mmCIF file of C-alpha atoms in Angstrom:
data_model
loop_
_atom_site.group_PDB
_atom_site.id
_atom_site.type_symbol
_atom_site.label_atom_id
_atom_site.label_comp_id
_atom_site.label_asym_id
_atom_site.label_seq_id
_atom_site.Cartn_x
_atom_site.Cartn_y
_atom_site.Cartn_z
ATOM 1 C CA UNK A 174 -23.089 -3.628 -13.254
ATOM 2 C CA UNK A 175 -19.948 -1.862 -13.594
ATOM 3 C CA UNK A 176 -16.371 -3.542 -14.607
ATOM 4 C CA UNK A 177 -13.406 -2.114 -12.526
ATOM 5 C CA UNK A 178 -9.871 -3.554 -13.235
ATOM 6 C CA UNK A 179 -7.988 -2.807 -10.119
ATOM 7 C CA UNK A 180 -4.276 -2.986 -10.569
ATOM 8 C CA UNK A 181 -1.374 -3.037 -7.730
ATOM 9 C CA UNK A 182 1.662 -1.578 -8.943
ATOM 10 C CA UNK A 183 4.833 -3.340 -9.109
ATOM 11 C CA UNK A 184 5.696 -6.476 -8.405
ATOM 12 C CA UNK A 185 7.878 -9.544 -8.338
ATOM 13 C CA UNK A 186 11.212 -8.752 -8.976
ATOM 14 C CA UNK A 187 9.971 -4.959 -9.317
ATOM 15 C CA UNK A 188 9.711 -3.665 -5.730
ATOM 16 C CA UNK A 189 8.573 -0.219 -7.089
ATOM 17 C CA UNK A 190 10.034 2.971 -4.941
ATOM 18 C CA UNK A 191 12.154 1.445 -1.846
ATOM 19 C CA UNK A 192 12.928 3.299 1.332
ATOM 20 C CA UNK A 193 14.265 1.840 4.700
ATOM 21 C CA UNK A 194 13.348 -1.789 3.607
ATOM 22 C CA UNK A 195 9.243 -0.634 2.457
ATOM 23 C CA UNK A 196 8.772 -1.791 -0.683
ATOM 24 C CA UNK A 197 5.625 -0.082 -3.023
ATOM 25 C CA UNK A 198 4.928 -3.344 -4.406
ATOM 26 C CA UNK A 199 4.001 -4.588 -0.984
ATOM 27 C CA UNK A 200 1.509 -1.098 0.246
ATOM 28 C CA UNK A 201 0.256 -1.463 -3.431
ATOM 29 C CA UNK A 202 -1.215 -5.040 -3.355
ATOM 30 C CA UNK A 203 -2.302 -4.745 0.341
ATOM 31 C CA UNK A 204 -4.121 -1.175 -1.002
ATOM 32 C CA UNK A 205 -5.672 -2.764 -3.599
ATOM 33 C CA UNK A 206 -7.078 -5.596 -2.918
ATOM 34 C CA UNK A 207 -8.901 -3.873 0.009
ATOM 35 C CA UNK A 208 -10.107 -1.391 -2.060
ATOM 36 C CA UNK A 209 -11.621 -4.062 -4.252
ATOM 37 C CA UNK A 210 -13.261 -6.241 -1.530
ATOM 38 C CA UNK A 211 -14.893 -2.803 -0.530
ATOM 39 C CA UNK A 212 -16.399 -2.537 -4.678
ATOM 40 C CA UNK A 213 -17.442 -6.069 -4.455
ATOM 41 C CA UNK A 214 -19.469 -5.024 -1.513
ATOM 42 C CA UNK A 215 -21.044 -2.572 -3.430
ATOM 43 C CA UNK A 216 -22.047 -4.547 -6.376
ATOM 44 C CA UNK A 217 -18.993 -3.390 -8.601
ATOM 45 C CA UNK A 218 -17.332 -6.447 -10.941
ATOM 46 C CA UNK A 219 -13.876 -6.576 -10.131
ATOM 47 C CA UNK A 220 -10.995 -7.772 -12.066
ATOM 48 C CA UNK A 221 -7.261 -8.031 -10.512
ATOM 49 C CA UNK A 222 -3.847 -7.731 -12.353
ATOM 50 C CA UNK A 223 -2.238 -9.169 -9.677
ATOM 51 C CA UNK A 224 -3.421 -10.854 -6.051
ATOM 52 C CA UNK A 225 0.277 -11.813 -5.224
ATOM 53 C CA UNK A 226 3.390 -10.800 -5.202
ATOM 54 C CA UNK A 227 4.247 -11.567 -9.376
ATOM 55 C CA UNK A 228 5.885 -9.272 -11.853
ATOM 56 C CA UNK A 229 4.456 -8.402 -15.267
ATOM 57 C CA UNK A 230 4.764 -5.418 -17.092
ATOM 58 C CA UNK A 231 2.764 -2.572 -17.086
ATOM 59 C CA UNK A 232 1.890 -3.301 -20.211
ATOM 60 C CA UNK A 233 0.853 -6.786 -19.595
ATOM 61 C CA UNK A 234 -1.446 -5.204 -17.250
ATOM 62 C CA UNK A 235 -3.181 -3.017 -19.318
ATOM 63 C CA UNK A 236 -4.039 -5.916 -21.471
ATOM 64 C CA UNK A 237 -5.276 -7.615 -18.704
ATOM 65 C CA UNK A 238 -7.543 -5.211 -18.430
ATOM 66 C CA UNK A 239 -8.482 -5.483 -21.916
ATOM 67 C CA UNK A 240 -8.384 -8.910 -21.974
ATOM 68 C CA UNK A 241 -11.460 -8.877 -19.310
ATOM 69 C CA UNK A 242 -13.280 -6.200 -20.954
ATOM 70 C CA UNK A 243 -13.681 -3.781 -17.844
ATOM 71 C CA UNK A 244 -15.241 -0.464 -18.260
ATOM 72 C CA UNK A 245 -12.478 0.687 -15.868
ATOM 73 C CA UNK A 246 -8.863 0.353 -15.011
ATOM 74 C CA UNK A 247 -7.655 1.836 -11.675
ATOM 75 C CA UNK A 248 -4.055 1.148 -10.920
ATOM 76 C CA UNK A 249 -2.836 2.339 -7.720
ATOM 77 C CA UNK A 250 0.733 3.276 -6.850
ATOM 78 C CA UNK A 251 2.901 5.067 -4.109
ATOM 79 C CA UNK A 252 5.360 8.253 -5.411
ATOM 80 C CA UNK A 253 8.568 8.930 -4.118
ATOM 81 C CA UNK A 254 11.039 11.609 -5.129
ATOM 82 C CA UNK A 255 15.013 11.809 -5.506
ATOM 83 C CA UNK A 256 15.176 13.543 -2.142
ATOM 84 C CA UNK A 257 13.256 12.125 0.602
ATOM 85 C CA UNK A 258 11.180 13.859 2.592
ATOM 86 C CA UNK A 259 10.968 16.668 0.086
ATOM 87 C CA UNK A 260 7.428 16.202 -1.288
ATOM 88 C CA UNK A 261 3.845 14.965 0.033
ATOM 89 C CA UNK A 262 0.545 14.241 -0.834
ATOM 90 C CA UNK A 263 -1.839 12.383 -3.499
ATOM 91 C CA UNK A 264 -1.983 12.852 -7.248
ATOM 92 C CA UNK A 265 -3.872 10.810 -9.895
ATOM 93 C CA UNK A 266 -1.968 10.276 -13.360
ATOM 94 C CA UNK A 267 -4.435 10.293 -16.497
ATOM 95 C CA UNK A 268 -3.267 9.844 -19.992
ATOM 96 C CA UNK A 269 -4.700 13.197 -21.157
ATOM 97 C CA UNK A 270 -7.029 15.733 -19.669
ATOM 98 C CA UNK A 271 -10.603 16.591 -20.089
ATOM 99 C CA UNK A 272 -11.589 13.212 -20.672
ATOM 100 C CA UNK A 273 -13.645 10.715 -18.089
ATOM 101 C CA UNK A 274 -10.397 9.643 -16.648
ATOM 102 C CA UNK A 275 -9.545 12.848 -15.581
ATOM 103 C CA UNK A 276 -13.242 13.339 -13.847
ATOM 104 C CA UNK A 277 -12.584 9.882 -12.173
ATOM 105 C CA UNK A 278 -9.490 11.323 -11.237
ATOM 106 C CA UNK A 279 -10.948 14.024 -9.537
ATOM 107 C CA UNK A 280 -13.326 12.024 -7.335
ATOM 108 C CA UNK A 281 -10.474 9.577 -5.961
ATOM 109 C CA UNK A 282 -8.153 12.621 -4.988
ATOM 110 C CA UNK A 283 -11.699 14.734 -3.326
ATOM 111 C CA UNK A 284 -12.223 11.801 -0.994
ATOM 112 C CA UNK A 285 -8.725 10.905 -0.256
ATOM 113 C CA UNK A 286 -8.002 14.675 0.409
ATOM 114 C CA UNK A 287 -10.530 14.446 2.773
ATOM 115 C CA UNK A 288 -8.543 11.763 4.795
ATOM 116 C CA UNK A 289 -5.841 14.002 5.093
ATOM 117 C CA UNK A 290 -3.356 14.128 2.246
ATOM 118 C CA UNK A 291 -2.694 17.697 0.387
ATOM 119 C CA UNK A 292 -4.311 16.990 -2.907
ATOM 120 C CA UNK A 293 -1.634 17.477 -5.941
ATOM 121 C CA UNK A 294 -3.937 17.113 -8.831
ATOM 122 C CA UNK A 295 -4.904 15.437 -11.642
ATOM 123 C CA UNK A 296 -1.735 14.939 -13.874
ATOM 124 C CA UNK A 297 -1.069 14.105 -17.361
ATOM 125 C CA UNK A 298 1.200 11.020 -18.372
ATOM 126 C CA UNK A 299 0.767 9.773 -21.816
ATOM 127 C CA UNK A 300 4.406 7.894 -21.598
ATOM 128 C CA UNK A 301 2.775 5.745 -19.238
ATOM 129 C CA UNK A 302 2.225 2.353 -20.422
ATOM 130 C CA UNK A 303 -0.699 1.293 -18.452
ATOM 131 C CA UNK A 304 -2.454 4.700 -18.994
ATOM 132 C CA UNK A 305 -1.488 4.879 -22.860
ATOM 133 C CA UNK A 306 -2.613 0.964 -23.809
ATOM 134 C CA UNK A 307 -5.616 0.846 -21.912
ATOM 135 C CA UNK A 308 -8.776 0.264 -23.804
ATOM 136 C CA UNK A 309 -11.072 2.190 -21.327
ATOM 137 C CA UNK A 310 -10.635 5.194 -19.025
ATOM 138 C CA UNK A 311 -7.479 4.312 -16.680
ATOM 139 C CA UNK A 312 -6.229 6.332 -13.655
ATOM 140 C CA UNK A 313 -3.036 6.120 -11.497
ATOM 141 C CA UNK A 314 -3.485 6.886 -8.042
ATOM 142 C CA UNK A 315 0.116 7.995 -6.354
ATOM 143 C CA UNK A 316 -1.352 7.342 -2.585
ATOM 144 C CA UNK A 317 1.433 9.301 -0.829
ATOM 145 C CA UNK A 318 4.955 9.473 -0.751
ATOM 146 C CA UNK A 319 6.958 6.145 0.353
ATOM 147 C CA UNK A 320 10.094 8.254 1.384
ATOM 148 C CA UNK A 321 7.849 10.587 3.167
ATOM 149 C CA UNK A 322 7.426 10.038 6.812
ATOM 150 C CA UNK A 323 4.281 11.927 7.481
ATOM 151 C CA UNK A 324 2.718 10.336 4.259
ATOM 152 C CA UNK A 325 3.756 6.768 5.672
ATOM 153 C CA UNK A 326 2.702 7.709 8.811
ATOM 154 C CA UNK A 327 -1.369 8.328 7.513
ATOM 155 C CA UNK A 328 -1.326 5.709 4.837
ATOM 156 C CA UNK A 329 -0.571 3.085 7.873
ATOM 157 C CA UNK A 330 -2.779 4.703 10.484
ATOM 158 C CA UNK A 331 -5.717 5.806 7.987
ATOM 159 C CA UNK A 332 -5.320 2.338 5.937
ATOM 160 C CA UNK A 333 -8.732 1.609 6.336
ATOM 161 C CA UNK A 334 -10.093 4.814 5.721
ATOM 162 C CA UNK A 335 -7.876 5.293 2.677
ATOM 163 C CA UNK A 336 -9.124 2.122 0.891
ATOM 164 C CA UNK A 337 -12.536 3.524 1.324
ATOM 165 C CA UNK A 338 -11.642 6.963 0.228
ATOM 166 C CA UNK A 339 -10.825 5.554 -3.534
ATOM 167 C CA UNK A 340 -13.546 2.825 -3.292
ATOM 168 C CA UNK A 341 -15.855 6.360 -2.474
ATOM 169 C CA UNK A 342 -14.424 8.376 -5.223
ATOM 170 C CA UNK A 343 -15.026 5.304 -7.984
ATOM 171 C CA UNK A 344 -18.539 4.525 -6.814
ATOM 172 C CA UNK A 345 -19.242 8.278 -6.641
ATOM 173 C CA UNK A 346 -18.165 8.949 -9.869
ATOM 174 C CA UNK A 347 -19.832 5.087 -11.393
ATOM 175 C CA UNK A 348 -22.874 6.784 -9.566
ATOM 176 C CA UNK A 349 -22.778 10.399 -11.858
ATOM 177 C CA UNK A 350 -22.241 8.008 -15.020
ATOM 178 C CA UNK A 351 -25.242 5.950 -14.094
ATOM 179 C CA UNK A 352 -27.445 9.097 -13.601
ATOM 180 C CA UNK A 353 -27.049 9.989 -17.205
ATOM 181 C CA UNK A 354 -24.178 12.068 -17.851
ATOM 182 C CA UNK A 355 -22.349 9.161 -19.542
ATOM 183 C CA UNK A 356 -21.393 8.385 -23.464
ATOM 184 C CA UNK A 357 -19.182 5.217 -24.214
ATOM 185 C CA UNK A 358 -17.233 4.314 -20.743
ATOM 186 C CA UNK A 359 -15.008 2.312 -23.338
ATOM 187 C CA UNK A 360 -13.978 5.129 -25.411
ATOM 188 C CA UNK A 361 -9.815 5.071 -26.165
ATOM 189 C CA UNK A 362 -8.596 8.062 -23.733
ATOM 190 C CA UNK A 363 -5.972 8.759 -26.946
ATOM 191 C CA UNK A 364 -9.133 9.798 -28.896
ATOM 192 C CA UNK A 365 -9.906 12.797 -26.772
ATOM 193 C CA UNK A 366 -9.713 16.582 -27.690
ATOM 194 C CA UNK A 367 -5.966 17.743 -28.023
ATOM 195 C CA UNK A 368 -4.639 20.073 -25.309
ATOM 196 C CA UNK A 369 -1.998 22.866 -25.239
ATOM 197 C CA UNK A 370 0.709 23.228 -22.764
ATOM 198 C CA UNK A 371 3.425 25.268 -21.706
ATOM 199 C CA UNK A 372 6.821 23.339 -21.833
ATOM 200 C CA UNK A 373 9.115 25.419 -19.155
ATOM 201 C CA UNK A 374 12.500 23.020 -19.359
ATOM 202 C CA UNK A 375 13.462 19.465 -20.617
ATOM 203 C CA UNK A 376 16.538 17.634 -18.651
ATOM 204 C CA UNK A 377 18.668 14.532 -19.296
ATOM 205 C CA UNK A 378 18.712 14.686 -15.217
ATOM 206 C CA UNK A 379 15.246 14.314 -13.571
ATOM 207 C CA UNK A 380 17.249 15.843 -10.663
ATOM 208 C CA UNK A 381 17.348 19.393 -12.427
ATOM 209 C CA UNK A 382 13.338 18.603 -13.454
ATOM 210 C CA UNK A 383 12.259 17.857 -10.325
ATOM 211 C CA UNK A 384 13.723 20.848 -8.801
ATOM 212 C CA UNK A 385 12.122 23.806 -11.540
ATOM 213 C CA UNK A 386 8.823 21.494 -11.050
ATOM 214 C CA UNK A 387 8.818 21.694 -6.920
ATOM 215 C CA UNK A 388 9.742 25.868 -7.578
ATOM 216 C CA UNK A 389 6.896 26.234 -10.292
ATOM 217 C CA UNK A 390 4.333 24.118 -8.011
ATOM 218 C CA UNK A 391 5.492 26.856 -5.168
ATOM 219 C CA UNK A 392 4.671 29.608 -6.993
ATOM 220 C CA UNK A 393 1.068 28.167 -7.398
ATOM 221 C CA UNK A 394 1.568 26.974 -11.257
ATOM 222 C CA UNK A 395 -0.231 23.670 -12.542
ATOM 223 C CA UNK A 396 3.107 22.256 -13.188
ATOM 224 C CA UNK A 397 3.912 18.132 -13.888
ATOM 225 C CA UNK A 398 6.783 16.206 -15.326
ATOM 226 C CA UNK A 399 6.949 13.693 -17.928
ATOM 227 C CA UNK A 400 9.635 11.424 -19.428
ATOM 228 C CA UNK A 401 9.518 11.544 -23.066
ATOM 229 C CA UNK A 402 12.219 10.347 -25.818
ATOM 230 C CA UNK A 403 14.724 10.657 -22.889
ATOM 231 C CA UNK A 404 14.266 13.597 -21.766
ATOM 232 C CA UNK A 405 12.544 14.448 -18.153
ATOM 233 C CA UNK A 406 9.863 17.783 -20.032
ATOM 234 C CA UNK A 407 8.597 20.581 -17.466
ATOM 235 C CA UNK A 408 5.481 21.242 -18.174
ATOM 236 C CA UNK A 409 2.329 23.616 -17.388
ATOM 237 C CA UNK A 410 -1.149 23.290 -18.021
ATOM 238 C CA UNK A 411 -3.578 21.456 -20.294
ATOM 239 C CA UNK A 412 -5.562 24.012 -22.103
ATOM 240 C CA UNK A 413 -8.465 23.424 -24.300
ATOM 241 C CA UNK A 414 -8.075 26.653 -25.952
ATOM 242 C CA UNK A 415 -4.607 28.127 -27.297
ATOM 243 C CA UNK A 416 -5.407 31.198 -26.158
ATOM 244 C CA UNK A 417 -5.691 30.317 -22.458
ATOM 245 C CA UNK A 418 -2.156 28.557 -23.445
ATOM 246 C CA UNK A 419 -0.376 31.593 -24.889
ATOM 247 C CA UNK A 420 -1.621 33.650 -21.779
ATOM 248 C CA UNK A 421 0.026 31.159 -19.550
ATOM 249 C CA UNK A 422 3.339 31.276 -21.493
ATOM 250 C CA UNK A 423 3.138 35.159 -21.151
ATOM 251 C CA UNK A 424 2.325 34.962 -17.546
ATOM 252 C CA UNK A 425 5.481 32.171 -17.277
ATOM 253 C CA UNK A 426 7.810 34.797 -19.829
ATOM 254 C CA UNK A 427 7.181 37.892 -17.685
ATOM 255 C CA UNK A 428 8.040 35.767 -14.444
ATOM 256 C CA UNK A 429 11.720 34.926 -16.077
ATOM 257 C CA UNK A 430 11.055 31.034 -17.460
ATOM 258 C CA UNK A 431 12.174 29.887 -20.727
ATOM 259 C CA UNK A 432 9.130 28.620 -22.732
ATOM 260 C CA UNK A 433 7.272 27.338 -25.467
ATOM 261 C CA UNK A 434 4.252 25.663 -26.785
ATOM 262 C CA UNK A 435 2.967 22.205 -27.160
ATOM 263 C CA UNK A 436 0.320 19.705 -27.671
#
């Protein structure tokens, strides 16, 4: 029997992302503990972080995790941007590509796609506590934008169907593991293959970030942005191969961007 560690974000006296009084603590906790009554139904082991509304770090909460020896930690969170309104949709944060994360990943944002949200990707975060601590493969799942009406909208009217899209996409992908295509499901994420990537800008101001990253994501590049040693990094791509990288930073050259490569 599989071990999931389902985590609601936030908490406490850590509301999350706020806008017009809805807290992501509170769509976070009511998120996931549906979407773990729906694994328990399905045989899965599930551990919780948190059942109520209490703070700890999200630290704390990867060792939680560890502490109860899960094979998986799925922590589920609501996104929000500086300008509201000005971005929509699901993403799942991994701590690196290419890795068994990154396939569960996958499978959460297929099914909730298929409720209705535009699908943003898999992203890499290694500055993210929960992801980067975490004993076993851990995901983040941004379920929509909290400042975005239309997003709000569907996670309220679709709640149901939402916390059986990412119960679907763990049980699908638990299901491809337990047909044979799985090694150690405890395997540190940070041990994986290293990856190239194009860096495109880094900013004091996430303001100036966010704004090259919603431009490069229009013009149909695999952009995210991480915060790293104060600084808010523009980046492209996770390549296996630094040859795929370099062609990407030629591609992102002849276009006009400033860039350079890094792991």
């Amino acid at each position: 029997m599989a071990k999931i560690a389902i985590d609601a974000g936030h908490g406490g006296r850590d509301p999350g992302a706020v806008y017009e009084g809805r807290q992501e603590k509170d769509d976070t906790l009511r998120l996931a503990l549906a979407v773990g009554e729906i694994l328990k139904q399905n045989g899965v082991d599930v551990t919780y972080t948190r059942t109520g509304d209490v703070y700890d770090s999200p630290l704390r909460k990867a060792q939680i995790a560890n502490e109860a020896n899960v094979d998986y930690l799925v922590s589920i969170h609501r996104n929000a941007m500086p300008v509201p309104q000005s971005a929509s949709g699901i993403e799942t944060l991994v701590y690196r590509q290419g890795n068994r994360a990154s396939a569960l990943a996958r499978d959460i944002n297929e099914q909730l796609q298929s409720v209705g949200f535009q699908n943003r990707g898999v992203i890499p975060r290694p500055n993210l506590a929960v992801l980067r601590r975490s004993r076993m493969p851990a995901v983040l799942v941004e379920v929509g934008f909290i400042d975005n009406d239309k997003d709000n909208q569907l996670f309220d009217e679709k709640f149901d169907s939402i916390a059986q899209a990412i119960a679907d996409g763990i049980l699908k992908y638990l299901n491809s593991q337990n047909s044979g295509q799985s090694s150690n499901p405890n395997q540190n994420s940070s041990q994986e293959r290293m990856l190239y990537r194009v860096q495109v800008g880094a900013f004091k101001n996430p303001q100036f970030a966010y704004q090259l990253t919603r431009q490069l994501q229009q013009e149909g590049y695999p952009v995210f942005t991480l915060y790293d040693n104060g600084y808010y990094r523009v980046q492209v791509g996770a390549f296996q191969y630094m040859d795929n990288a370099v062609r990407m930073e030629q591609r992102l050259r002849r276009a006009g961007y400033q860039t350079y490569l890094t792991t």
